[in-house]
Short mmCIF file of C-alpha atoms in Angstrom, two decimals:
data_model
loop_
_atom_site.label_atom_id
_atom_site.label_comp_id
_atom_site.label_asym_id
_atom_site.label_seq_id
_atom_site.Cartn_x
_atom_site.Cartn_y
_atom_site.Cartn_z
CA MET A 1091 -0.15 0.06 0.09
CA THR A 1092 1.18 3.56 -0.57
CA LEU A 1093 0.02 6.74 0.76
CA PRO A 1094 -1.74 8.88 -2.21
CA THR A 1095 -0.31 12.23 -2.83
CA THR A 1096 -4.00 13.81 -3.48
CA ILE A 1097 -7.47 12.58 -2.37
CA PRO A 1098 -9.93 12.55 -5.20
CA GLY A 1099 -13.71 13.15 -5.03
CA ARG A 1100 -16.00 13.75 -1.85
CA ALA A 1101 -13.29 12.37 0.26
CA GLY A 1102 -10.81 14.83 -0.97
CA GLU A 1103 -13.60 17.46 -0.20
CA LEU A 1104 -14.28 16.02 3.22
CA LEU A 1105 -10.41 16.06 4.15
CA ALA A 1106 -10.14 19.56 2.89
CA SER A 1107 -13.10 20.70 4.96
CA LEU A 1108 -10.91 19.42 7.99
CA GLY A 1109 -8.11 21.50 7.38
CA ASP A 1110 -5.21 21.40 9.91
CA ARG A 1111 -7.34 19.12 12.09
CA ALA A 1112 -6.92 16.32 9.67
CA VAL A 1113 -4.13 13.61 10.39
CA LEU A 1114 -3.41 11.53 7.21
CA CYS A 1115 -2.28 8.01 7.97
CA ASP A 1116 -1.44 5.13 5.87
CA LEU A 1117 -3.44 1.86 6.67
CA TYR A 1118 -0.45 0.00 7.47
CA ASP A 1119 1.07 2.66 9.82
CA GLU A 1120 0.72 2.52 13.66
CA VAL A 1121 -2.63 4.59 13.47
CA GLY A 1122 -3.75 2.83 10.28
CA SER A 1123 -2.97 -0.47 11.62
CA GLU A 1124 -5.40 -0.28 14.37
CA VAL A 1125 -8.24 0.90 11.88
CA TYR A 1126 -7.43 -2.01 9.69
CA HIS A 1127 -7.72 -4.57 12.49
CA ASP A 1128 -11.23 -2.91 13.66
CA MET A 1129 -12.48 -3.48 10.24
CA ALA A 1130 -11.11 -6.99 10.01
CA GLY A 1131 -14.56 -8.61 10.14
CA ARG A 1132 -16.24 -6.92 7.42
CA ASP A 1133 -16.01 -9.87 4.92
CA PRO A 1134 -16.43 -13.09 6.97
CA GLN A 1135 -17.30 -15.25 4.03
CA GLU A 1136 -13.80 -14.95 2.66
CA VAL A 1137 -12.43 -16.20 5.79
CA ARG A 1138 -15.08 -19.09 5.63
CA GLU A 1139 -14.32 -20.24 2.17
CA LEU A 1140 -10.48 -20.32 2.57
CA LEU A 1141 -10.75 -22.06 5.84
CA GLY A 1142 -12.88 -24.72 3.88
CA LEU A 1143 -10.37 -25.47 1.65
CA VAL A 1144 -7.67 -25.53 4.11
CA ARG A 1145 -9.44 -28.33 5.96
CA ALA A 1146 -9.03 -30.62 2.53
CA THR A 1147 -5.19 -30.46 3.15
CA PRO A 1148 -3.52 -31.29 6.38
CA GLY A 1149 -0.66 -29.86 7.78
CA PRO A 1150 1.31 -26.58 8.57
CA VAL A 1151 0.21 -23.47 6.81
CA LEU A 1152 2.06 -20.45 5.62
CA ASP A 1153 -0.29 -17.18 5.90
CA LEU A 1154 1.00 -14.46 3.65
CA ALA A 1155 0.39 -10.78 4.41
CA ALA A 1156 -1.08 -12.18 7.74
CA GLY A 1157 -1.54 -8.57 9.33
CA SER A 1158 -2.99 -8.66 12.58
CA GLY A 1159 -4.33 -12.23 12.20
CA ARG A 1160 -7.46 -12.00 10.46
CA LEU A 1161 -6.88 -15.60 8.86
CA THR A 1162 -3.96 -16.66 11.41
CA MET A 1163 -6.14 -16.88 14.45
CA PRO A 1164 -9.11 -18.95 12.53
CA LEU A 1165 -6.27 -21.23 11.25
CA LEU A 1166 -4.81 -21.95 14.52
CA ALA A 1167 -8.34 -22.61 15.72
CA LEU A 1168 -8.45 -25.48 13.31
CA GLY A 1169 -5.63 -27.04 15.33
CA ARG A 1170 -2.83 -26.27 12.56
CA GLU A 1171 0.63 -25.02 12.91
CA VAL A 1172 0.75 -21.69 11.39
CA THR A 1173 3.65 -19.35 10.07
CA ALA A 1174 2.45 -15.82 9.87
CA LEU A 1175 4.14 -13.29 7.55
CA ASP A 1176 3.82 -9.72 7.24
CA LEU A 1177 5.89 -6.78 6.29
CA SER A 1178 4.35 -4.30 8.60
CA GLU A 1179 5.77 -4.20 12.21
CA HIS A 1180 2.83 -2.33 13.28
CA MET A 1181 0.44 -5.09 12.05
CA LEU A 1182 2.65 -7.89 13.65
CA ALA A 1183 2.56 -6.16 16.88
CA LEU A 1184 -1.26 -6.63 16.94
CA LEU A 1185 -0.95 -10.01 15.99
CA ARG A 1186 1.40 -10.66 18.68
CA THR A 1187 -0.97 -9.12 21.37
CA ARG A 1188 -3.61 -11.31 20.04
CA LEU A 1189 -1.62 -14.19 20.57
CA GLY A 1190 -0.18 -13.18 24.04
CA LEU A 1191 -3.88 -13.44 25.22
CA ALA A 1192 -4.66 -17.04 23.37
CA PRO A 1193 -4.32 -20.12 25.31
CA ALA A 1194 -0.94 -21.27 25.33
CA ALA A 1195 -1.54 -24.52 23.20
CA LEU A 1196 -2.75 -22.24 20.34
CA ARG A 1197 0.14 -19.65 20.91
CA GLU A 1198 2.67 -22.04 20.48
CA ARG A 1199 1.52 -23.22 17.31
CA CYS A 1200 2.27 -20.01 15.66
CA SER A 1201 5.40 -18.46 14.31
CA VAL A 1202 5.49 -14.90 13.70
CA VAL A 1203 7.83 -13.76 10.65
CA ARG A 1204 8.57 -9.97 9.66
CA GLY A 1205 9.03 -10.43 5.79
CA ASP A 1206 8.33 -9.21 2.15
CA MET A 1207 5.79 -11.95 0.62
CA SER A 1208 7.57 -11.04 -2.75
CA THR A 1209 11.16 -12.22 -1.51
CA PHE A 1210 10.73 -14.48 1.55
CA ALA A 1211 12.96 -17.56 2.14
CA LEU A 1212 11.87 -19.66 5.28
CA GLY A 1213 14.06 -22.83 4.65
CA ARG A 1214 10.86 -25.16 4.61
CA ARG A 1215 7.90 -26.29 2.63
CA PHE A 1216 4.18 -26.03 3.37
CA PRO A 1217 1.14 -28.27 2.05
CA VAL A 1218 -1.10 -25.10 2.24
CA ILE A 1219 -0.21 -21.32 1.67
CA VAL A 1220 -3.00 -18.52 1.80
CA LEU A 1221 -2.87 -15.02 0.91
CA GLY A 1222 -6.17 -13.64 1.60
CA THR A 1223 -7.92 -10.01 1.57
CA THR A 1224 -6.62 -9.44 -2.33
CA SER A 1225 -3.40 -8.48 -0.79
CA VAL A 1226 -1.72 -9.84 -3.99
CA SER A 1227 -2.75 -6.52 -5.43
CA LEU A 1228 -0.56 -4.62 -3.10
CA LEU A 1229 2.38 -6.00 -5.35
CA ASP A 1230 3.39 -4.34 -8.59
CA GLU A 1231 4.11 -6.98 -11.40
CA PRO A 1232 8.04 -7.33 -10.55
CA GLY A 1233 6.68 -8.08 -6.97
CA ARG A 1234 3.96 -10.48 -8.23
CA ALA A 1235 6.76 -12.19 -10.01
CA GLY A 1236 8.58 -12.77 -6.83
CA LEU A 1237 5.70 -14.00 -4.95
CA TYR A 1238 5.17 -16.56 -7.53
CA GLU A 1239 8.73 -17.92 -7.29
CA ALA A 1240 8.86 -17.81 -3.54
CA VAL A 1241 5.61 -19.55 -3.47
CA ARG A 1242 6.92 -22.21 -5.84
CA ALA A 1243 9.79 -22.72 -3.66
CA HIS A 1244 7.79 -23.11 -0.38
CA LEU A 1245 5.00 -25.43 -1.61
CA GLU A 1246 5.35 -29.30 -1.09
CA PRO A 1247 4.20 -31.29 -4.19
CA GLY A 1248 1.05 -31.34 -4.68
CA GLY A 1249 0.05 -28.60 -2.24
CA ARG A 1250 -2.31 -25.92 -2.71
CA PHE A 1251 -1.64 -22.00 -2.86
CA LEU A 1252 -5.14 -20.18 -2.01
CA LEU A 1253 -5.34 -16.69 -2.88
CA THR A 1254 -8.09 -13.82 -3.51
CA THR A 1255 -8.31 -11.11 -5.96
CA VAL A 1256 -11.24 -8.77 -7.39
CA ALA A 1257 -13.60 -9.58 -10.45
CA VAL A 1258 -14.51 -6.47 -12.04
CA ASP A 1259 -18.29 -5.90 -13.35
CA PRO A 1260 -17.87 -4.76 -17.09
CA ALA A 1261 -21.67 -3.69 -17.09
CA TYR A 1262 -20.85 -1.10 -14.36
CA THR A 1263 -21.57 2.30 -15.41
CA GLY A 1264 -21.70 4.21 -12.22
CA PRO A 1265 -19.99 6.74 -10.57
CA ALA A 1266 -16.15 6.40 -9.91
CA GLU A 1267 -16.61 7.14 -6.15
CA MET A 1268 -18.66 5.06 -3.70
CA GLU A 1269 -19.30 5.73 -0.01
CA GLU A 1270 -20.10 2.94 2.97
CA LYS A 1271 -21.05 3.34 6.18
CA TYR A 1272 -19.48 0.67 8.76
CA THR A 1273 -19.90 -0.03 12.32
CA THR A 1274 -17.32 -2.79 13.67
CA ASP A 1275 -18.09 -5.11 16.58
CA SER A 1276 -16.06 -2.74 18.63
CA GLY A 1277 -18.69 0.02 18.05
CA ARG A 1278 -16.50 2.18 16.23
CA ALA A 1279 -18.19 3.74 13.14
CA TYR A 1280 -16.38 4.62 9.83
CA ARG A 1281 -17.21 6.39 6.53
CA ILE A 1282 -15.31 4.53 3.69
CA PHE A 1283 -14.63 6.06 0.48
CA GLU A 1284 -13.43 4.31 -2.39
CA TYR A 1285 -12.36 5.85 -5.90
CA TRP A 1286 -11.93 3.87 -8.72
CA ALA A 1287 -12.27 4.92 -12.37
CA THR A 1288 -12.89 2.12 -14.76
CA GLY A 1289 -9.61 0.82 -15.90
CA ASP A 1290 -7.20 2.65 -13.85
CA ALA A 1291 -4.55 0.36 -12.34
CA ALA A 1292 -5.34 1.25 -8.62
CA ARG A 1293 -7.97 2.53 -6.50
CA THR A 1294 -7.87 5.22 -3.61
CA VAL A 1295 -9.45 4.07 -0.34
CA THR A 1296 -10.18 6.58 2.50
CA ILE A 1297 -11.38 6.09 5.74
CA PHE A 1298 -12.89 8.71 8.28
CA PRO A 1299 -14.40 8.53 11.55
CA ALA A 1300 -18.06 8.72 10.96
CA ASP A 1301 -18.48 11.56 13.18
CA ALA A 1302 -15.64 13.65 11.29
CA GLY A 1303 -17.76 16.49 10.11
CA ALA A 1304 -18.55 17.01 13.92
CA ALA A 1305 -15.23 16.66 15.71
CA THR A 1306 -13.54 19.72 16.97
CA GLY A 1307 -10.10 18.19 17.58
CA PRO A 1308 -7.68 16.39 15.36
CA VAL A 1309 -9.27 13.82 13.00
CA GLU A 1310 -7.24 10.70 12.00
CA VAL A 1311 -7.87 9.76 8.41
CA CYS A 1312 -6.70 6.57 6.75
CA THR A 1313 -6.02 6.28 3.04
CA THR A 1314 -3.93 4.27 0.83
CA ARG A 1315 -3.62 3.31 -3.26
CA VAL A 1316 -4.21 -0.38 -3.76
CA GLY A 1317 -4.03 -2.24 -6.96
CA VAL A 1318 -6.93 -3.58 -8.93
CA LEU A 1319 -5.89 -7.01 -10.43
CA PRO A 1320 -8.89 -8.66 -12.10
CA ALA A 1321 -9.17 -12.23 -11.62
CA ASP A 1322 -8.39 -13.11 -15.45
CA ARG A 1323 -5.12 -11.26 -15.19
CA LEU A 1324 -3.81 -12.97 -12.13
CA GLU A 1325 -4.93 -16.34 -13.35
CA ALA A 1326 -2.70 -15.56 -16.85
CA GLU A 1327 0.11 -14.50 -14.67
CA LEU A 1328 -0.14 -17.77 -12.52
CA ALA A 1329 -0.48 -20.05 -15.40
CA ALA A 1330 2.76 -18.38 -16.92
CA ALA A 1331 4.57 -18.54 -13.75
CA GLY A 1332 4.00 -22.34 -13.38
CA PHE A 1333 0.60 -22.69 -11.83
CA THR A 1334 -2.76 -24.49 -12.55
CA VAL A 1335 -6.05 -23.04 -11.25
CA ARG A 1336 -8.06 -26.08 -9.72
CA GLY A 1337 -10.77 -23.99 -8.46
CA ARG A 1338 -12.42 -20.75 -8.55
CA THR A 1339 -15.11 -19.32 -6.06
CA ALA A 1340 -16.97 -15.97 -6.47
CA LEU A 1341 -17.20 -14.15 -2.94
CA PRO A 1342 -19.93 -11.39 -2.09
CA ALA A 1343 -19.17 -8.21 -3.90
CA VAL A 1344 -17.03 -5.74 -1.94
CA SER A 1345 -18.85 -3.00 -3.78
CA ARG A 1346 -21.51 -2.91 -6.94
CA ARG A 1347 -18.57 -3.07 -9.38
CA LEU A 1348 -16.07 -5.16 -7.82
CA GLY A 1349 -16.38 -8.68 -6.27
CA ASP A 1350 -13.82 -10.95 -4.57
CA VAL A 1351 -12.75 -14.30 -6.27
CA LEU A 1352 -10.91 -17.17 -4.55
CA LEU A 1353 -8.41 -18.96 -6.45
CA GLU A 1354 -7.34 -22.75 -5.42
CA THR A 1355 -3.81 -23.48 -7.29
CA GLU A 1356 -1.12 -25.79 -7.24
CA VAL A 1357 2.49 -25.71 -9.23
CA ARG A 1358 2.20 -27.36 -12.39
CA SER A 1359 3.91 -30.84 -12.69
#
């Protein structure tokens, strides 16, 4: 994720109206990671589908871009040994806190590793590697090539690489910007703006506290630019990198124009 230099649309107007009270944060920094963690329950269907596929393949799991443990904790609850890898120390600190509160039998089955998912080298192989939350789109094309190479080097023969990305609705003709209001399980409420013009390589996501307009003190605003990697393009890249797609599952739409897709792949023999 990268911090945008400008915020387009109504999100930009709201940000400007806050003036000097606005504190702009990246979604992976110390402030943003807390917001990201708080909103981690927005799409439980992806977690359920991934867990269903993991159950079919016994053994340890490598959770890439693990963040604060959105997938790591449910994978541990399955009784699996999990290696959780993420580049953000802020996100891993949240995961370590969650593990510290978990039963020892669960905590001891988790290895937390700070690393780049495009260049990691762990010296072992796994029967299952997962990459959720469409996090593959955080990487540019060279980064994705590095990811595919690293996954091949860490996947056991016949193992599965499970990952999610977006599916673009070609019939969508609506506005470039969408707004969603969301209240998390913690009770915190947010206004989430997503700006994406059809065909652009990335979208801008900006998250405000729901009461930002009425606030009188500093207002922390989280924003990022994240790539849009359509499923068809991802499948073509995976095929060129030596993977075979064994399954493709449509997940509930994240917006009226972007849905999520779960791919089940293995290294081509």
